[in-house]
PDB file of C-alpha atoms in Angstrom:
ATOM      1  CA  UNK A  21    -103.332 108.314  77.579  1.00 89.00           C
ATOM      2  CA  UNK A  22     -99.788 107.298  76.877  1.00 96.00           C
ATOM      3  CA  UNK A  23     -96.878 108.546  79.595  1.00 97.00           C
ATOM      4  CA  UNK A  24     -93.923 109.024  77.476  1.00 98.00           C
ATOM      5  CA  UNK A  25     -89.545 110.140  78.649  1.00 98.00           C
ATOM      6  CA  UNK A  26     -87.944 112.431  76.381  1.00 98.00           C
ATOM      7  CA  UNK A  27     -84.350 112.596  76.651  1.00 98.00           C
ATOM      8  CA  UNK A  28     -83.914 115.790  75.109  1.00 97.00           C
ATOM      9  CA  UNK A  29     -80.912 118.252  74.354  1.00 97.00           C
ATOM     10  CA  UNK A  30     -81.078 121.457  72.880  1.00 94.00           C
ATOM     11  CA  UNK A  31     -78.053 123.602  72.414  1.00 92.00           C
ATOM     12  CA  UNK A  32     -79.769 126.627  72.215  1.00 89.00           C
ATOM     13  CA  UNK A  33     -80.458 126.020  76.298  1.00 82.00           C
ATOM     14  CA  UNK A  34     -77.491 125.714  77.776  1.00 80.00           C
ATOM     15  CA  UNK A  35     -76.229 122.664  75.998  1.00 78.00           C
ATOM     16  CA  UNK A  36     -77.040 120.255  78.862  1.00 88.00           C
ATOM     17  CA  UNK A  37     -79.239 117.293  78.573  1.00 93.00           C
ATOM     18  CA  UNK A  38     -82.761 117.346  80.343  1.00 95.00           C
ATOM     19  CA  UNK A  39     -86.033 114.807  80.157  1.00 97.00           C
ATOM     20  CA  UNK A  40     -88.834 115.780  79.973  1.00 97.00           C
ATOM     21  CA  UNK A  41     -92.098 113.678  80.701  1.00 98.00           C
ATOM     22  CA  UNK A  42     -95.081 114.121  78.746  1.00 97.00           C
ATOM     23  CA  UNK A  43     -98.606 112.453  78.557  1.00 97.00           C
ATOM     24  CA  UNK A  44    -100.027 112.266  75.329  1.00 95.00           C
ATOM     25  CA  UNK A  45    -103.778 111.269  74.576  1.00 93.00           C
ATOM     26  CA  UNK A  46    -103.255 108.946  71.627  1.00 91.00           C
ATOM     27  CA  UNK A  47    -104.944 105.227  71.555  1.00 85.00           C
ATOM     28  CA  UNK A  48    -102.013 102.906  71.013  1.00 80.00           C
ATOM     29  CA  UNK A  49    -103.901 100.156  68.479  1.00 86.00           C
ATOM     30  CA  UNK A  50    -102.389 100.943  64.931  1.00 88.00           C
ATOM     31  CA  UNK A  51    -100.439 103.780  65.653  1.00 95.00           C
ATOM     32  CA  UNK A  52     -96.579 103.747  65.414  1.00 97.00           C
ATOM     33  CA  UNK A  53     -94.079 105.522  67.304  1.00 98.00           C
ATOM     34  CA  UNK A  54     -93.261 108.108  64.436  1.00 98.00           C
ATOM     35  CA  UNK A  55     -97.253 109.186  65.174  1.00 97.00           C
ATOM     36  CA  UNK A  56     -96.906 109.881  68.853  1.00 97.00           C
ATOM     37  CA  UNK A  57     -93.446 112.200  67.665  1.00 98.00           C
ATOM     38  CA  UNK A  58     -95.152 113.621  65.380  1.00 97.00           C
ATOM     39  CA  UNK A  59     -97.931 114.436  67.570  1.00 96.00           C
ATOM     40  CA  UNK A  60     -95.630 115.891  70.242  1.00 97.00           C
ATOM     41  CA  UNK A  61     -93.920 117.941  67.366  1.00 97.00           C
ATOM     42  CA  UNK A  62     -97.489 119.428  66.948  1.00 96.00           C
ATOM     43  CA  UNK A  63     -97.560 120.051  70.765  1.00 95.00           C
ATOM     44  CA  UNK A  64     -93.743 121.610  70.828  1.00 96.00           C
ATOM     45  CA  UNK A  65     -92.284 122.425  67.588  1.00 96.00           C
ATOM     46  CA  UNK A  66     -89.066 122.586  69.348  1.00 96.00           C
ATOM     47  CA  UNK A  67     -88.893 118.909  69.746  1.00 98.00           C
ATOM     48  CA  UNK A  68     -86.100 117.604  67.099  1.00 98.00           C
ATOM     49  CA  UNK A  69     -86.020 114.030  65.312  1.00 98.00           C
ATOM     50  CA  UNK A  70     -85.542 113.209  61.659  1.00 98.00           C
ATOM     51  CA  UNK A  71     -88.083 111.288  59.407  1.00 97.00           C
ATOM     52  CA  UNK A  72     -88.924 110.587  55.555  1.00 96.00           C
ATOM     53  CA  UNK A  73     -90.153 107.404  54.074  1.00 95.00           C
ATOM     54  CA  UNK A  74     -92.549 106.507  57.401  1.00 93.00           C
ATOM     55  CA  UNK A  75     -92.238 102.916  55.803  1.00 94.00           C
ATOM     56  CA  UNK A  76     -88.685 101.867  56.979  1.00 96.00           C
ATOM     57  CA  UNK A  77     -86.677 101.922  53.886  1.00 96.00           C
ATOM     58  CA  UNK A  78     -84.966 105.446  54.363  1.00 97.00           C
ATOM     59  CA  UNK A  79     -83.503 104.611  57.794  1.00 97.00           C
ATOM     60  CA  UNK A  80     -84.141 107.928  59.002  1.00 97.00           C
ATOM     61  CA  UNK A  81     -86.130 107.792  62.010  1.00 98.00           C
ATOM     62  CA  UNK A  82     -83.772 105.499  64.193  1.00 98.00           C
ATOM     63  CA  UNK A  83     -84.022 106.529  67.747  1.00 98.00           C
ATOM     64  CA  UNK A  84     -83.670 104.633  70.954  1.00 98.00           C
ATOM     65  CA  UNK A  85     -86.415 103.286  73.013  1.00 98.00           C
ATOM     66  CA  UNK A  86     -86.542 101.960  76.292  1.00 98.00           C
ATOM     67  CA  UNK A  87     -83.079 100.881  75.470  1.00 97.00           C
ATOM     68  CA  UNK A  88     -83.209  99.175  72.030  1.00 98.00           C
ATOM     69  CA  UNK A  89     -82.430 101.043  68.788  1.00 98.00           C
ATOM     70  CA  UNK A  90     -85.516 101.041  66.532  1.00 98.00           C
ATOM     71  CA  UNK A  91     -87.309 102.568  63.785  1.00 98.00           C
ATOM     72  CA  UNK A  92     -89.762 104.840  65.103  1.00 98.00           C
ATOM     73  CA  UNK A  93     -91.728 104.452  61.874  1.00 98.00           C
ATOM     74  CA  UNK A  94     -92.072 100.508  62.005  1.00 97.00           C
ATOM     75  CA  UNK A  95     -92.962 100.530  65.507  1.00 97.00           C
ATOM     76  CA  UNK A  96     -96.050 100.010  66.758  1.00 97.00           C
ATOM     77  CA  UNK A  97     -96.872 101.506  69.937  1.00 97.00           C
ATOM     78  CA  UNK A  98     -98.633  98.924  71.631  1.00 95.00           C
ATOM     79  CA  UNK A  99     -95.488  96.621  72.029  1.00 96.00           C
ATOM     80  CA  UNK A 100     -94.303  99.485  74.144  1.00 97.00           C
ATOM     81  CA  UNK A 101     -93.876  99.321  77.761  1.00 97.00           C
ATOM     82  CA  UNK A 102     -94.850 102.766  79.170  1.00 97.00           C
ATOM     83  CA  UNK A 103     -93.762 105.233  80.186  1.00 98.00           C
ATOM     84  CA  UNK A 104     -91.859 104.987  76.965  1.00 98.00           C
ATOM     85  CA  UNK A 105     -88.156 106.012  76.755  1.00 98.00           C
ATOM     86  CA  UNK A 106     -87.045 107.893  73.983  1.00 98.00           C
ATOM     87  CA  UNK A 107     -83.075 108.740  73.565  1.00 98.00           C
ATOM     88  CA  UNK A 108     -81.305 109.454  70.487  1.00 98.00           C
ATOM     89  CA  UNK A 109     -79.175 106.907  68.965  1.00 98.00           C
ATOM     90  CA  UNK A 110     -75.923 106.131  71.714  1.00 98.00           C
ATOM     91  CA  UNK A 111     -72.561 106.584  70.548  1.00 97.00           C
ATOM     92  CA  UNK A 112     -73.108 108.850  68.017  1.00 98.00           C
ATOM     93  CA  UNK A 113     -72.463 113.258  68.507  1.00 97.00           C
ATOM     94  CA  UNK A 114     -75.732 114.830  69.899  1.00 97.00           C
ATOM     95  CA  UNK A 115     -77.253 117.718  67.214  1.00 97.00           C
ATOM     96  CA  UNK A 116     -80.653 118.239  68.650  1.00 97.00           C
ATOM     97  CA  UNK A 117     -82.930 115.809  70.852  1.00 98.00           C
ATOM     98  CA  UNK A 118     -83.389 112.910  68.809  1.00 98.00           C
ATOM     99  CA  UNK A 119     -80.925 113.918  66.494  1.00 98.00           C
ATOM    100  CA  UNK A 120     -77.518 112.990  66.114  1.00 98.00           C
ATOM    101  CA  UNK A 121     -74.218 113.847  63.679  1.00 98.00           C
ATOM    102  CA  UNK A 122     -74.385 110.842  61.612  1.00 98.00           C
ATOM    103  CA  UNK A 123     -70.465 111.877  60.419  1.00 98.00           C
ATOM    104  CA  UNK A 124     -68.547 108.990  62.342  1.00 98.00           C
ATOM    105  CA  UNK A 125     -70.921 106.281  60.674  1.00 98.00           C
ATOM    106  CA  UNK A 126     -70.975 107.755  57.144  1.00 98.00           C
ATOM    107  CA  UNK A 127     -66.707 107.986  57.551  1.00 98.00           C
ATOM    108  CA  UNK A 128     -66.929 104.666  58.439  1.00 98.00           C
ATOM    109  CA  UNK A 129     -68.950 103.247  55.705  1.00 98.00           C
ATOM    110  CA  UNK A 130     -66.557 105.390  53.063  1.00 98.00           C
ATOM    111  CA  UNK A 131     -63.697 103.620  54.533  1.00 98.00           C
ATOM    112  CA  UNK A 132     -64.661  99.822  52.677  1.00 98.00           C
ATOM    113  CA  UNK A 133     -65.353 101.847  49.126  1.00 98.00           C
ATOM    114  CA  UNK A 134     -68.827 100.757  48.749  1.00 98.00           C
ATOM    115  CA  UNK A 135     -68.826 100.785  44.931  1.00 98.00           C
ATOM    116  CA  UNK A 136     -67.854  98.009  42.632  1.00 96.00           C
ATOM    117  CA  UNK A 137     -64.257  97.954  41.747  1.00 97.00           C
ATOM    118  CA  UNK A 138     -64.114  96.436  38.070  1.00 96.00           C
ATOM    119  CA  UNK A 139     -61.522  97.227  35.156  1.00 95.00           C
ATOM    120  CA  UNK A 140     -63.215  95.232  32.488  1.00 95.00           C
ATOM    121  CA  UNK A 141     -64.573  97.390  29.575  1.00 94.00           C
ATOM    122  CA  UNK A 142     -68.007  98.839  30.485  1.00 92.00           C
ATOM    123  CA  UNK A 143     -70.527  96.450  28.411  1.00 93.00           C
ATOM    124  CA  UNK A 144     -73.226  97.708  25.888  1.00 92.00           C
ATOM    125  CA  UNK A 145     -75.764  96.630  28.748  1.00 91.00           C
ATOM    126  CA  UNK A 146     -74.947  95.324  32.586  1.00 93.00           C
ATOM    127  CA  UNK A 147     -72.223  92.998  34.061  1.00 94.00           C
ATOM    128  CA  UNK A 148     -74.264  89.737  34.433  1.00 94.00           C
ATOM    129  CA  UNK A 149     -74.190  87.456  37.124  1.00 96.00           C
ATOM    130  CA  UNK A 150     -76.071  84.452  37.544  1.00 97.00           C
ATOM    131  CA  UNK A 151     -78.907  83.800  40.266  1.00 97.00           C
ATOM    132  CA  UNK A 152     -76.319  82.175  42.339  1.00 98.00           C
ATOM    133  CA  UNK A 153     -73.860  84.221  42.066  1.00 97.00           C
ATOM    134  CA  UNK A 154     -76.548  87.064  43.137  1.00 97.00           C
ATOM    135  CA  UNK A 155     -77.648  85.019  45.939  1.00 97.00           C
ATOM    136  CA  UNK A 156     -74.469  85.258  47.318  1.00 97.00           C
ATOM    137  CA  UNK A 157     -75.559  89.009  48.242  1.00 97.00           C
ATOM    138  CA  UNK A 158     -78.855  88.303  49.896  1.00 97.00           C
ATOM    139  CA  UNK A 159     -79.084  89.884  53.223  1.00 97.00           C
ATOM    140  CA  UNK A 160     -76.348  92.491  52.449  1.00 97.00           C
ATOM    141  CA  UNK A 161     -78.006  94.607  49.755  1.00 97.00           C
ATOM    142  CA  UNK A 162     -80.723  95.285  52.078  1.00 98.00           C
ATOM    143  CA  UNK A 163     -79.210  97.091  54.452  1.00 98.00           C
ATOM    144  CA  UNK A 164     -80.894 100.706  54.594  1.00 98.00           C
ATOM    145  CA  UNK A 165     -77.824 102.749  55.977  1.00 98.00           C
ATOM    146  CA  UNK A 166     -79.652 103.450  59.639  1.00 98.00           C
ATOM    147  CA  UNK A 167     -77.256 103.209  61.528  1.00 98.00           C
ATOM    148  CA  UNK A 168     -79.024 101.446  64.024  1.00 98.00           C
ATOM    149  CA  UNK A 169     -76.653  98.541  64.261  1.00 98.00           C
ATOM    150  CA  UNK A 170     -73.538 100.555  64.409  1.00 98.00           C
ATOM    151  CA  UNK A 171     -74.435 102.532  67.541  1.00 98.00           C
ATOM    152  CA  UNK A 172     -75.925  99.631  69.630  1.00 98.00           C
ATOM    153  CA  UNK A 173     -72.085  98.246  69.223  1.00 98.00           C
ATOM    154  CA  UNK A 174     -70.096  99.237  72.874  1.00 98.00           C
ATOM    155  CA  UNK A 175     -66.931  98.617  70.131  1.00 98.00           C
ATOM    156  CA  UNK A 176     -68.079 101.830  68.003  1.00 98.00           C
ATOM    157  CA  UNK A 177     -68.656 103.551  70.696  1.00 98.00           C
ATOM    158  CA  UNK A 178     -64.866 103.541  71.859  1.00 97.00           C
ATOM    159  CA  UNK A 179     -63.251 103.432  68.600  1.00 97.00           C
ATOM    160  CA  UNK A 180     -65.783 105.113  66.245  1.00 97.00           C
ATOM    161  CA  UNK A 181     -62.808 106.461  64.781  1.00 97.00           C
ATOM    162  CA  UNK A 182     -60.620 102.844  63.705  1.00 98.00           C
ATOM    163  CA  UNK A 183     -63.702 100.178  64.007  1.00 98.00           C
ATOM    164  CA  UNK A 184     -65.709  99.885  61.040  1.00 98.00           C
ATOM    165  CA  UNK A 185     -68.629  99.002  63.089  1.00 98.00           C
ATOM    166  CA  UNK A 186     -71.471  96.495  62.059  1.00 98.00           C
ATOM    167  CA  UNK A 187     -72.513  98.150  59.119  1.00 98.00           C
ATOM    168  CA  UNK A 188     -69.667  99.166  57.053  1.00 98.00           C
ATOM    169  CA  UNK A 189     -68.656  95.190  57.429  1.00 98.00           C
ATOM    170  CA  UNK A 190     -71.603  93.859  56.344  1.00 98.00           C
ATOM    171  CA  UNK A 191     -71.203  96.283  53.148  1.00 98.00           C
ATOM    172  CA  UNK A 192     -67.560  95.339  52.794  1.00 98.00           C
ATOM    173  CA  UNK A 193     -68.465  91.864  52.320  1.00 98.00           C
ATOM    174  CA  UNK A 194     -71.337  92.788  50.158  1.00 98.00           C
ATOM    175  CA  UNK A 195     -68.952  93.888  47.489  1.00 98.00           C
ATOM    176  CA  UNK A 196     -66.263  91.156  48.877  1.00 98.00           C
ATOM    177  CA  UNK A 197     -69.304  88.392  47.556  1.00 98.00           C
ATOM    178  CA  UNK A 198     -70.170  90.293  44.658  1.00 98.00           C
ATOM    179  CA  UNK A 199     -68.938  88.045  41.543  1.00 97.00           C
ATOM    180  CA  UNK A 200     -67.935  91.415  39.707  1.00 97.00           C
ATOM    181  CA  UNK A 201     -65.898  92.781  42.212  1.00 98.00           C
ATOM    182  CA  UNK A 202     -62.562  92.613  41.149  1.00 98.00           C
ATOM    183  CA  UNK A 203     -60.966  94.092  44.397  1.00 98.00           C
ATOM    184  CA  UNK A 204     -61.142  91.460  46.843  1.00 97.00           C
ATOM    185  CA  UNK A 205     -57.906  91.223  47.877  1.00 97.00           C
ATOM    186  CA  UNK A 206     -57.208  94.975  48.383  1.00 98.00           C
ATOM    187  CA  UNK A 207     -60.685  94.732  50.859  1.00 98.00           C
ATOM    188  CA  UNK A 208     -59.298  91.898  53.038  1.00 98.00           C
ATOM    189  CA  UNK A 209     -55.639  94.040  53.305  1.00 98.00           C
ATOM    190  CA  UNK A 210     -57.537  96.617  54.274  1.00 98.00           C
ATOM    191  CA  UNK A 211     -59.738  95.215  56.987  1.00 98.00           C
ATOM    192  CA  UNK A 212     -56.805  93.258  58.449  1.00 97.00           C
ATOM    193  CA  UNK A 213     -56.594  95.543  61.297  1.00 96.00           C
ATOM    194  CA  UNK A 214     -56.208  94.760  65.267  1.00 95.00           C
ATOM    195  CA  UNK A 215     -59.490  97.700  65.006  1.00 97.00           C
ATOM    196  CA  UNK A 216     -61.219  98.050  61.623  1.00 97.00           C
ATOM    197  CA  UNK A 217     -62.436  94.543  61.648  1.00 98.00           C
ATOM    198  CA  UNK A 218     -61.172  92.441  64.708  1.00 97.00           C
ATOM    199  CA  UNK A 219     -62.408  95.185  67.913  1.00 97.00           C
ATOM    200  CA  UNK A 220     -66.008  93.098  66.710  1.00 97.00           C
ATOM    201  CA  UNK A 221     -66.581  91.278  69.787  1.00 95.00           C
ATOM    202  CA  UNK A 222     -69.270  88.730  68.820  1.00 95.00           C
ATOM    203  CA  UNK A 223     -72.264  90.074  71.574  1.00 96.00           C
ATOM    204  CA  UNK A 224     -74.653  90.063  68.778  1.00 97.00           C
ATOM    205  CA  UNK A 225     -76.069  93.167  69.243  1.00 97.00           C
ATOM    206  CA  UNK A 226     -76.304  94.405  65.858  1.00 98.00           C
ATOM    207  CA  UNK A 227     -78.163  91.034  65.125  1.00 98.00           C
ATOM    208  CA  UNK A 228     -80.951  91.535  67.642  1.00 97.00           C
ATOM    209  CA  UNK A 229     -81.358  95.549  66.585  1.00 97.00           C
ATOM    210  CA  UNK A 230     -81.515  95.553  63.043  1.00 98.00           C
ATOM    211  CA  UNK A 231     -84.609  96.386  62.080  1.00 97.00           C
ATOM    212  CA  UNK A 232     -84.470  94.910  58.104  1.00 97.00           C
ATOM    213  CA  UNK A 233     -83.558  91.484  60.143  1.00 97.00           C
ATOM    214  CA  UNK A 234     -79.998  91.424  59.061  1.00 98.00           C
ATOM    215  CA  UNK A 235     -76.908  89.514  60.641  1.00 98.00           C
ATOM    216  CA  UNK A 236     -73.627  91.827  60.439  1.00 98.00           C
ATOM    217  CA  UNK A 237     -72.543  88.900  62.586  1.00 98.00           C
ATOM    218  CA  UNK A 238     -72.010  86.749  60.345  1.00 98.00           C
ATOM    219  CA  UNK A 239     -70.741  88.764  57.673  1.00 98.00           C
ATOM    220  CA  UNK A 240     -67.766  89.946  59.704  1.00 98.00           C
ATOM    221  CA  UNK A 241     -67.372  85.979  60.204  1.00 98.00           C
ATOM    222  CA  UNK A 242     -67.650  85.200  56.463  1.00 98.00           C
ATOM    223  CA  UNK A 243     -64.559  88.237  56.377  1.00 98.00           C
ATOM    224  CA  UNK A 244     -62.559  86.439  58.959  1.00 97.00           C
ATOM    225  CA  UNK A 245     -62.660  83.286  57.727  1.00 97.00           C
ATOM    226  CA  UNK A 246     -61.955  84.765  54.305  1.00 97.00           C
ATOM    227  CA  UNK A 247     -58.934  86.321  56.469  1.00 97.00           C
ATOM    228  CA  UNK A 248     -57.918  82.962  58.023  1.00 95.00           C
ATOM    229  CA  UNK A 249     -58.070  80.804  55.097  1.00 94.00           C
ATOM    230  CA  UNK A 250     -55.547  83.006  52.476  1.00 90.00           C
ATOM    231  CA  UNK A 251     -52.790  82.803  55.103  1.00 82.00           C
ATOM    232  CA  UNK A 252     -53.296  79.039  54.549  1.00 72.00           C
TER     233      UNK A 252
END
């Protein structure tokens, strides 16, 4: 028996927050978190939370638990201390329970044009790059869109409307590395902003929460430095 804290809103019911506590009779040894929802779903089909892939590549599932953003499909249940605390993601518009208006991220991420900018004649095949040059991507590109990074950031969460957040940096300098970009400079003018880039405050947050292992960290140094040294 597993003691579980649902943080649940439902707008339907008054609009106002409410948790409920639940036990559920699931054994914890390889079973993941998106199980025990599921199996509360099948209790109460009014409980809300969004989920595809169960394999974390679609990014989905991100909820918060006992305080950490996480993938509810990648985590296993028996690194959970109990009673288990399930909130949606923070910082982000509450739709239903566990699910929130991803709308502020997604604006966000269309700010930094996340498509490659390149006036070249389209060739018979693919714009090449060599293995180094390619490398120079590598831990950008895999970066699943979850939005779990973003809303651990206290920065987002006051300016979700002029910070980029973690995400939409570490995808601005994936196309700022990218050998076939050919709008770098137009990037860094744009990100040169008291907010859009600099309201980052280094706590590392987005580090410790991703959940593909990423460091927007160090892209949005890799940005600055970019920043410092073309002054210079």
């Amino acid at each position: 028996m597993m003691k579980f804290r649902l943080h649940r809103f439902q707008p339907e019911q008054g609009g106002k927050q409410y948790v409920q506590e639940v036990d559920l009779d699931i054994g914890p040894v390889g079973e993941m978190l998106l199980d025990a929802l599921l199996e509360l779903k099948a209790r109460d089909e009014t409980l809300g939370f969004r989920r595809s892939c169960r394999e974390g590549v679609c990014g989905s599932d991100a909820v918060n638990v006992n305080g950490r953003n996480v993938l509810a499909c990648i985590t296993p249940l028996v690194d959970l201390k109990q009673p288990i605390e399930i909130r949606p993601l923070p910082g982000l518009p509450v739709i239903r329970d566990f699910i929130v208006d991803m709308e502020p991220f997604y604006l966000q991420y269309k700010s930094i044009k996340p498509w490659l900018v390149n006036h070249d004649p389209v060739p018979e095949r693919e714009r090449l790059q060599t293995p180094d040059e390619r490398s120079e991507l590598d831990g950008a590109v895999e970066c699943i869109l979850c939005g779990a990074c973003t809303s651990s950031c206290p920065s987002f969460w006051w300016h979700p409307d002029r910070f980029v957040g973690p995400a939409g940096l570490l995808q601005a300098w994936r196309f700022i590395a990218d050998s076939r970009d050919m709008a770098t400079e137009e990037r860094l003018d744009y990100l040169e902003d008291a907010y859009r880039l600099y309201r980052c405050r280094g706590i590392m947050n987005c580090v410790e929460t991703c959940p593909k292992g990423l460091n927007p960290a160090e892209a949005i140094g890799k940005i600055r430095t970019m920043l410092v040294r073309r002054k210079g």
